[in-house]
XYZ file of C-alpha atoms in Angstrom:
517
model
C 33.290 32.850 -23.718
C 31.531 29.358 -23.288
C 31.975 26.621 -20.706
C 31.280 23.261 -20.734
C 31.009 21.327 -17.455
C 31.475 17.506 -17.665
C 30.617 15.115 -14.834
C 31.778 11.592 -14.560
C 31.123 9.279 -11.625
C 33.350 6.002 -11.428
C 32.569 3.064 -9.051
C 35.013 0.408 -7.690
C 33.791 -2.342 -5.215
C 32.201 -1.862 -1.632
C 32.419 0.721 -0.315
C 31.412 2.765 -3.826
C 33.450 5.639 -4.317
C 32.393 8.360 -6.463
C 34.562 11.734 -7.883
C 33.648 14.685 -10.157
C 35.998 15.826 -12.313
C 35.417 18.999 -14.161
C 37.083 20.829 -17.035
C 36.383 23.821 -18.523
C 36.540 24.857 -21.903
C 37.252 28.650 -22.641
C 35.666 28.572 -26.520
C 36.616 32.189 -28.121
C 34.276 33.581 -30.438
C 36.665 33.537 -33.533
C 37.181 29.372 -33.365
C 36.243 28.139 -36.575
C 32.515 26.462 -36.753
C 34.434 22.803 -37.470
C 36.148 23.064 -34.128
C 33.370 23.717 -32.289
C 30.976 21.082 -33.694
C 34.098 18.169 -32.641
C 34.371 19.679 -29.270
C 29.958 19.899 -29.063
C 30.327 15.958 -30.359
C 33.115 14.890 -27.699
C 31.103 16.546 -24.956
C 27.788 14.808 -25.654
C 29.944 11.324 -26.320
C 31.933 11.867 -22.820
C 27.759 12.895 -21.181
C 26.408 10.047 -22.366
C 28.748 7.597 -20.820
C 28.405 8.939 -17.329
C 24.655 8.433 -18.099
C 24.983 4.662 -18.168
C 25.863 5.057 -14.214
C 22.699 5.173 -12.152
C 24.524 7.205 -9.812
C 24.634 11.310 -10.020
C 25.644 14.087 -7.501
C 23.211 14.714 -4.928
C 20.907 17.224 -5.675
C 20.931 16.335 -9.561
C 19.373 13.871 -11.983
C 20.041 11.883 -14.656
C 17.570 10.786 -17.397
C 18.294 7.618 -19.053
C 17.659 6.528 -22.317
C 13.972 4.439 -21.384
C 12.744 4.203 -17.574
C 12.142 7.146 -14.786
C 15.023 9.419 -13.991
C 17.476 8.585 -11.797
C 19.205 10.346 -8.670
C 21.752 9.978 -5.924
C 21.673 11.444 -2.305
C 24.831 11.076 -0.312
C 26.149 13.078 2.796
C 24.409 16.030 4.302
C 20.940 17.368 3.170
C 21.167 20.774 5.105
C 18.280 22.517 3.620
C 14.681 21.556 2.992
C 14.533 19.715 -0.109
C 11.766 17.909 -2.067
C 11.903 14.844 -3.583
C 10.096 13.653 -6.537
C 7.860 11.392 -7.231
C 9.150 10.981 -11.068
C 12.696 10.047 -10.019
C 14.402 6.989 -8.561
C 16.822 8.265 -5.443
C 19.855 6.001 -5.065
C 20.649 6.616 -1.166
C 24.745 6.114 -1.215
C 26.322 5.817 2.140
C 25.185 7.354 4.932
C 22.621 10.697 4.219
C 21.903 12.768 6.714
C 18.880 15.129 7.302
C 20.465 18.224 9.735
C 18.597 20.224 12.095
C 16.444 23.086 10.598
C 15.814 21.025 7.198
C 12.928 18.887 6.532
C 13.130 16.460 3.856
C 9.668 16.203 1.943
C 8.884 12.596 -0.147
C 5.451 12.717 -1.942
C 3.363 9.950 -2.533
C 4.714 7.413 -5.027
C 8.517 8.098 -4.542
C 10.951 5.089 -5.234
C 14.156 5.259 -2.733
C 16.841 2.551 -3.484
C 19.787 1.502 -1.000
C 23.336 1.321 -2.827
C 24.349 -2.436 -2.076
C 27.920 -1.703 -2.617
C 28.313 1.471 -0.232
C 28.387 0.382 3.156
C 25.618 1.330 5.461
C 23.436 3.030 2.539
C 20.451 4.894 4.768
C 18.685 7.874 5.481
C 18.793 9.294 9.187
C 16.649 12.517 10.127
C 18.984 13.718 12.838
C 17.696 15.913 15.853
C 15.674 18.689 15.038
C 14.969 17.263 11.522
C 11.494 16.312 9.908
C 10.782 13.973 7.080
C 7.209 14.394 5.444
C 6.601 11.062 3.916
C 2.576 10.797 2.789
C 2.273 7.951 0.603
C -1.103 6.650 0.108
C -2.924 3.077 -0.103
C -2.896 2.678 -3.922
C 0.766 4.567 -4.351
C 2.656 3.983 -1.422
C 6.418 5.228 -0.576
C 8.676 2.356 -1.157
C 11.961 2.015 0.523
C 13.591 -1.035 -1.037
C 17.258 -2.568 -1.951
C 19.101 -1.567 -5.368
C 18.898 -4.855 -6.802
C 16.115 -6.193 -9.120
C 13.108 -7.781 -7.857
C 14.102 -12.010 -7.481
C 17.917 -10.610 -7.004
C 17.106 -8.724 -3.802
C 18.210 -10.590 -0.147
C 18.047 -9.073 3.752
C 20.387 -6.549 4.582
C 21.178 -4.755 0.857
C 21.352 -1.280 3.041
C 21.133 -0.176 6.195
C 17.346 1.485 6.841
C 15.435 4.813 7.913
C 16.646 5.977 11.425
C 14.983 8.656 13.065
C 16.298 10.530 16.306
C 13.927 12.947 18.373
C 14.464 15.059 21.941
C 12.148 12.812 24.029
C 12.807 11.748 27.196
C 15.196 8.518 27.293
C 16.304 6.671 30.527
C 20.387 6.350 28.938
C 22.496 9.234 30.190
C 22.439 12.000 28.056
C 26.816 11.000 27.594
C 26.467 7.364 26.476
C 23.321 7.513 24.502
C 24.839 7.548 20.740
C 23.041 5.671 17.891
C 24.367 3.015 15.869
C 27.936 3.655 14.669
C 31.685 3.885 15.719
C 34.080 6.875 15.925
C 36.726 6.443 13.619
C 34.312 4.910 10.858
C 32.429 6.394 8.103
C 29.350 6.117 10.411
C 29.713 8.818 13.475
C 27.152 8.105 16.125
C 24.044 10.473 16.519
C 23.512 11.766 20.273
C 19.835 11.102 21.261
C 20.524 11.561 24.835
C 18.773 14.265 27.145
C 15.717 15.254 25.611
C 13.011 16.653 27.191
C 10.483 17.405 24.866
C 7.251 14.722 24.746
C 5.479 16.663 22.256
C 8.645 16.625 19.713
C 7.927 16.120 16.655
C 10.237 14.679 13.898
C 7.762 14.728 10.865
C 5.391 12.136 9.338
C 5.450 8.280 7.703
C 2.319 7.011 6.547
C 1.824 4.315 3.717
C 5.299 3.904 3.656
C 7.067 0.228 3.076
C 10.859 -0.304 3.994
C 12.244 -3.698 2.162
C 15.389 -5.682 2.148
C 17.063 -3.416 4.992
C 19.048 -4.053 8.143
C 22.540 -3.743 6.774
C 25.298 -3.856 9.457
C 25.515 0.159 9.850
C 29.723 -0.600 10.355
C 30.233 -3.514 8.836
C 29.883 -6.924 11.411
C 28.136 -4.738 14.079
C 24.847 -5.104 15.412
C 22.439 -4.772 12.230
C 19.955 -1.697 11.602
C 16.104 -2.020 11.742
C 14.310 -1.247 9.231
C 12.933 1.692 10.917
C 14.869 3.025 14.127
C 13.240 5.369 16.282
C 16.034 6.874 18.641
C 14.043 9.465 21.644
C 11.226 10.918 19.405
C 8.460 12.470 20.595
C 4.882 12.191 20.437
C 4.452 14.623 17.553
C 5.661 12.427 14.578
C 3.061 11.135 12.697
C 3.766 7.247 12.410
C 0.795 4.747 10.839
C 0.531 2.394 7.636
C 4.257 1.373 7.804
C 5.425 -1.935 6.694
C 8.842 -3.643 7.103
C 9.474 -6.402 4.942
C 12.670 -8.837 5.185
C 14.715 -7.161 7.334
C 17.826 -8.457 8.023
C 17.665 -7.195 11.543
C 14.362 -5.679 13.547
C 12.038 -4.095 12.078
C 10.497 -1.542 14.342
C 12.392 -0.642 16.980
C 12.225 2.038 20.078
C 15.190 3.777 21.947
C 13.405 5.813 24.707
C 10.839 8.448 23.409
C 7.003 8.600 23.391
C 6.440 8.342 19.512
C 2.721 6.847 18.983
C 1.924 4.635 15.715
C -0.710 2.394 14.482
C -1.152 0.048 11.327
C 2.322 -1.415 11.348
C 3.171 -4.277 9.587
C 6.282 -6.290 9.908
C 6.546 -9.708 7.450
C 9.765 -11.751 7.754
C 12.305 -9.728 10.194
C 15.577 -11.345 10.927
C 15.620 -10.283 14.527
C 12.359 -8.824 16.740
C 9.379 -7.577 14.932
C 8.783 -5.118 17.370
C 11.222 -4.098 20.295
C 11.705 -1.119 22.528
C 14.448 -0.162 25.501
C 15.581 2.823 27.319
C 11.935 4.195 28.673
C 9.881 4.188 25.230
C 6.399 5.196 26.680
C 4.374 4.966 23.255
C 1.667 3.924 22.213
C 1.004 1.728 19.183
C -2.306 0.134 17.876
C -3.338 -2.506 15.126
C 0.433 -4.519 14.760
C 1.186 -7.453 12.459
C 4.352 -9.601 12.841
C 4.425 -12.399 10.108
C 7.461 -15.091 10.194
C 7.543 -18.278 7.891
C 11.551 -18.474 7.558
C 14.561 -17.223 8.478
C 16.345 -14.484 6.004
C 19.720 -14.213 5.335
C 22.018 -11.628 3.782
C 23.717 -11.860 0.543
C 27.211 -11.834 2.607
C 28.452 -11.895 6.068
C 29.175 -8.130 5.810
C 25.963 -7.314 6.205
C 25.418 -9.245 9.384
C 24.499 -12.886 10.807
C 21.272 -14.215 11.117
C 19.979 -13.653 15.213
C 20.187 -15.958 17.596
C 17.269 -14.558 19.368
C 14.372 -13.644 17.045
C 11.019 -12.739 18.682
C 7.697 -11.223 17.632
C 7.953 -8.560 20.872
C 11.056 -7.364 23.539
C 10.824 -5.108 25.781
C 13.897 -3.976 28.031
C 14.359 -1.431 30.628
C 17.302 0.585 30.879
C 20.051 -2.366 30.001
C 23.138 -2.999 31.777
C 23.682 -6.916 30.918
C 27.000 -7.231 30.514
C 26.489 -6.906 26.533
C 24.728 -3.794 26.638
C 25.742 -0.473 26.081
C 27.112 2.136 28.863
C 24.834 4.820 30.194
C 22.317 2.936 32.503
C 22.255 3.194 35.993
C 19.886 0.123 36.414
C 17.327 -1.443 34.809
C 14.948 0.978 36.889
C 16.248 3.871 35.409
C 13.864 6.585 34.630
C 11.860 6.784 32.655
C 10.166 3.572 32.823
C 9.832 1.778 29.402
C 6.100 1.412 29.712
C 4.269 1.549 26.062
C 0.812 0.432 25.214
C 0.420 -2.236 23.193
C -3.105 -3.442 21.722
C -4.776 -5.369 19.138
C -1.428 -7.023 17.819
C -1.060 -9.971 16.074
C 1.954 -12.289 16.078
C 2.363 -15.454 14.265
C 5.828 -17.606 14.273
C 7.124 -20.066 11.841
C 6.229 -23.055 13.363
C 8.582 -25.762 14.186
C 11.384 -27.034 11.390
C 12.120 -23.182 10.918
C 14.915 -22.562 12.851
C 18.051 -25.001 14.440
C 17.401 -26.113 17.940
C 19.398 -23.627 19.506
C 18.245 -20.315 18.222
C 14.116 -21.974 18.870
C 14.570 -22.154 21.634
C 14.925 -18.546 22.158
C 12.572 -17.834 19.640
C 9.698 -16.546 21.750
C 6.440 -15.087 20.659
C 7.076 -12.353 23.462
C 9.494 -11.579 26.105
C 9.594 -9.128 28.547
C 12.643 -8.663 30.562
C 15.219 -5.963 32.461
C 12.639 -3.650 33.899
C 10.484 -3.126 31.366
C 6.947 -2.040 32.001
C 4.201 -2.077 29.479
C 0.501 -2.428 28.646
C -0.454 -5.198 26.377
C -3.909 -5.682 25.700
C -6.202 -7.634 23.098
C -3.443 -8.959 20.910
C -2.566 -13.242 19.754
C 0.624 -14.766 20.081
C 0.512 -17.840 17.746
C 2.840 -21.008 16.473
C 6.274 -19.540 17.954
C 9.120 -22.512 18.153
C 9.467 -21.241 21.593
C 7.806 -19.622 24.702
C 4.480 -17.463 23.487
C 5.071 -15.563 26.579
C 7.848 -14.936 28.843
C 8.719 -12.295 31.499
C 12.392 -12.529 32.814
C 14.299 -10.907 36.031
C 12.799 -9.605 39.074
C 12.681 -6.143 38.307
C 10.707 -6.570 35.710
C 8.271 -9.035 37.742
C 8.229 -6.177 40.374
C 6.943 -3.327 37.686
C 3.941 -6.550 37.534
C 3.370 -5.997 41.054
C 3.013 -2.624 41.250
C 0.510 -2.597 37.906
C 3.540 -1.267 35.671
C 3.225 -4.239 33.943
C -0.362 -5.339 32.970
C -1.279 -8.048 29.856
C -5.148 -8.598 29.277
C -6.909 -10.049 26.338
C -3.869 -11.584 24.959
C -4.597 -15.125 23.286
C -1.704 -17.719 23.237
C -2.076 -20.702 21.198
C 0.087 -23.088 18.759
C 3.256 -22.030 20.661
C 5.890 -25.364 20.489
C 7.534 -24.589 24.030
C 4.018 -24.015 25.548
C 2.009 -20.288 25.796
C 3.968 -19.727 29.590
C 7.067 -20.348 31.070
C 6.906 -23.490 33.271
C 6.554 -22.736 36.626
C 9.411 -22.697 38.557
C 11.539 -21.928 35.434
C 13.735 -18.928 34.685
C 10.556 -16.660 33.413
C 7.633 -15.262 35.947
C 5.627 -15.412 32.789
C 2.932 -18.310 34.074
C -0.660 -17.758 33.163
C -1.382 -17.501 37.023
C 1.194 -14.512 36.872
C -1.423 -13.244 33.924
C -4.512 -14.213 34.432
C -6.463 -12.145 32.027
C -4.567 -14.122 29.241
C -6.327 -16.493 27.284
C -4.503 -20.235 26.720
C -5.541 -21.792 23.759
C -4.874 -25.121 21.698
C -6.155 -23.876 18.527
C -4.002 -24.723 15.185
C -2.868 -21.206 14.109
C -4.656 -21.561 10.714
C -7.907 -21.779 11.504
C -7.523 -18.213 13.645
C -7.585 -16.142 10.151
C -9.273 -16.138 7.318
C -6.485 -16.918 5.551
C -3.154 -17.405 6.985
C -1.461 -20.530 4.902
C 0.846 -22.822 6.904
C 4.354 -22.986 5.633
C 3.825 -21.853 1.927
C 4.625 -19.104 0.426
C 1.869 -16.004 0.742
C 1.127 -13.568 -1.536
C 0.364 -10.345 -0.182
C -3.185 -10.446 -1.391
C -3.794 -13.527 -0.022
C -2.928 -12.498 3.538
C -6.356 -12.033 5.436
C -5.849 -11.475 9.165
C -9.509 -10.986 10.057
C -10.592 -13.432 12.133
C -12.576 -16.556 10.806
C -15.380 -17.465 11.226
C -15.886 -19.511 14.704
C -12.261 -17.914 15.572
C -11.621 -17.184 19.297
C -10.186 -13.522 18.086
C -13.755 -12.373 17.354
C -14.229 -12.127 20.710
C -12.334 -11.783 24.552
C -11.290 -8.355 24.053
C -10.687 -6.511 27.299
C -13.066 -3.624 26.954
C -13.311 -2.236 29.989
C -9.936 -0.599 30.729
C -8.703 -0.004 34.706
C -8.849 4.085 35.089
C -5.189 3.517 35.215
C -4.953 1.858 31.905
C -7.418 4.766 30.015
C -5.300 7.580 31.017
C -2.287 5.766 30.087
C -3.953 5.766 26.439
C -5.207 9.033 26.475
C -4.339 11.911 23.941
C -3.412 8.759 21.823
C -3.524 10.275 18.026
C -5.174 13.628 19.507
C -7.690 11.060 21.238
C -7.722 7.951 22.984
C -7.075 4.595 21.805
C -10.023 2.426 21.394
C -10.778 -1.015 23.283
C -12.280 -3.502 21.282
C -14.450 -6.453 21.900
C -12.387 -8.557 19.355
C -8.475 -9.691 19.952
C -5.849 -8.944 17.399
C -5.280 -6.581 14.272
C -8.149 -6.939 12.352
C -11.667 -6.177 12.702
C -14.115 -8.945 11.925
C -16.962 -7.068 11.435
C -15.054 -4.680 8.788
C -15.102 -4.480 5.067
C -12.134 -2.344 5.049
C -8.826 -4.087 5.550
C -5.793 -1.842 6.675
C -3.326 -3.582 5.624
C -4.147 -4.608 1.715
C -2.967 -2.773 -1.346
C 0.100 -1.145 0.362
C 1.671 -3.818 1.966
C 3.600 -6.645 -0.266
C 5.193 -9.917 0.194
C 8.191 -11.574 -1.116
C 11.509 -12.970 0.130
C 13.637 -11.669 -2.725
């Protein structure tokens, strides 16, 4: 007896919905040969039009007439599983690494978002890995569904990562993005106590076009969301590129990372709440306009965009429950250095939303350690530091920024004294004010066209204030805040910002890429 399995995957409009039918065939042996030739012909006929889908069942691929295979991964991946490099992964809905499993990527891999199913992205829940080693010259690329010049912000959701680090939320009310009662169940992250966790590995990895509303008209996703994870994940050469909403951003945890790169993100380039106490070295935030999703079911553009924000423990009257103050423990107190942060000028954004659009603010208890970094050609503030808790973690050294350059900024590089912020360059006095126009700080860094990736140079130019006042001589306090950084300790340098100007090598070319669709 033979049996013939068919599989046939229909799509309507967002959400996609997929079903498998399948019928089988009981062929005797005495069925004439003529029979079974028309039934052999009707199968291959009814195989190849599933084929022209791009979608299959998890865990199986089609190959298409011309072009790489093709694969879907939807729901729960409960075991380990390896993806390859060969095949182009459609991520549809919400998929789900589970505890136990580690989900392996090698170098090279292609992973697509499904623009019609709501909230297409890949979480490694608690007690999860992901090994993701890309490489300069064949990086992994996260990216939308859509053809290059057809992609916009916000196609899918993002990569989301939870840990058991410590996070100042209460272990009850500290649930990731999501709602009960929608497709999207929130993820606990609450109540870890592990430092050393470790959640797996990203390096030479680029997430594009994310930052999909997770719910549809809720906050939107970062590109990469690190929920409590610990200081064991392996985080470096990772680039976010038009996100709709952040693109790095830190619930709580200790997770370390260097080389990060984040051109065009709708909301913060970089933010962190909830007692993230990482460390993170050699940053790039790039903004020259403001993107915008394909539809308002993705999300709205922010109101608030900003190259850093820090927060404490939040309990604004728009945050979520779980905080006891903005003191909670742990502190949010990361490290910071050699970041570079350049706004898109004035003309950019409406009057209202530049106003907000700072090149860093600090605010609701946050502590920190920002050190040899530029803040350039922001529509608002370059620096601001809001409420008195936070202003108090200042006072008691929980708050330190040295070697930071401010320049170009259209609100000026502090808050005006006796304004709102206690960000005032007598507040910081191992800042550096400048006046210098933010173009001739790089070697090439065009003002208001379009870049290409290769033509982004962030070393400093020649004459450039960045080739020099680094803070290289770090308090005791600040050196064992950076020890064990990467097995080691992080490195102060004599020059300010990402790049090196007395390197060949630049860390961020041939991986990275630029475009806005």
């Amino acid at each position: 007896m033979q049996t013939r399995v068919v599989t046939v995957t229909a799509r309507r409009s967002s959400p996609a919905v997929a079903y498998t039918a399948r019928r089988s065939h009981s062929l005797p042996p005495s069925m004439p040969p003529s029979y079974r030739v028309a039934l052999a012909s009707i199968a291959a006929l009814t195989a190849l039009v599933a084929c022209k889908d791009t979608s299959a069942p998890s865990g199986t691929t089609t190959p298409p007439t011309n072009g790489p295979k093709v694969a879907t991964l939807r729901g729960d991946i409960a075991a380990n599983r390896t993806l390859s490099a060969d095949t182009v992964y459609t991520l549809s809905g919400f998929v789900k690494v589970r505890a136990g499993a580690t989900l392996t990527i090698p170098a090279g891999t292609r992973i697509v978002g499904d623009t019609l199913a709501a909230g297409s992205s890949l979480w490694i829940t608690r007690g999860a890995r992901i090994d993701a080693r890309g490489s300069a010259t064949n990086p992994i690329v996260f990216t939308s569904q859509r053809a290059a010049g057809s992609r916009a912000p916000g196609d899918w959701g993002g990569l989301v990562i939870v840990g058991n680090a410590p996070t100042s939320r209460n272990a009850n009310d500290a649930l990731t993005y999501g709602r009960a009662g929608t497709p999207l169940v929130p993820e606990s992250y609450g109540g870890g106590s592990v430092p050393n966790d470790n959640s797996g590995t990203l390096q030479y990895v680029r997430i594009e076009f994310a930052g999909a509303s997770p719910t549809g008209g809720d906050e939107q996703m970062a590109a990469l969301t690190l929920y409590a994870v610990g200081r064991g994940t392996t985080i470096e050469y990772v680039q976010s590129l038009e996100s709709l909403g952040s693109a790095f951003q830190w619930y709580g945890g200790t997770v370390d990372g260097r080389y990060l790169v984040s051109y065009e993100a709708g909301d913060d380039h970089f933010a962190w709440a909830e007692g993230y106490a990482g460390r993170d070295q050699f940053l790039v935030g790039y903004q020259t306009h403001q993107p915008t999703a394909r539809s308002a079911d993705a999300g709205l553009p922010s109101t608030t965009p900003r190259g850093i924000q820090g927060y404490g423990c939040d309990i604004s009257n728009d945050a979520r429950p779980g905080c006891t103050s903005y003191l909670a423990a742990p502190l949010s107190s990361p490290v910071l250095a050699n970041f570079t942060l350049v706004g898109p000028g004035t003309g950019v954004y409406g009057a209202t939303v530049a106003a907000q659009a700072n090149g860093i603010m600090l605010r609701r208890g946050t502590g920190g350690t920002l050190l040899n970094g530029v803040v350039a050609r922001w529509p608002g503030v370059g620096l601001t530091v809001r409420e008195a808790q936070t202003d108090t973690l200042r006072q008691r050294d929980s708050l330190t920024i040295a070697g930071v350059l401010l320049t170009d900024n259209a609100a000026g590089n502090y808050d005006a004294p006796g304004s709102i912020g206690f960000g005032q360059q007598a507040t910081f006095p191992n800042t550096i004010s400048a006046t210098a126009p933010t173009a001739t700080l790089f070697t090439s860094v065009p003002s208001g066209a379009v870049p290409a990736a290769a033509t982004l140079d962030w070393t400093p130019a020649g004459g450039s204030p960045l080739r020099a006042n680094g803070v290289t001589s770090w308090t005791p306090r600040i050196q064992a805040r950076t020890t064990g950084f990467f097995g080691a300790t992080m490195t102060p340098t004599s020059y300010v910002g990402a790049a090196d100007p007395n390197s060949a090598t630049k860390w961020w070319q041939g991986w990275t890429a630029y475009a806005r669709n």
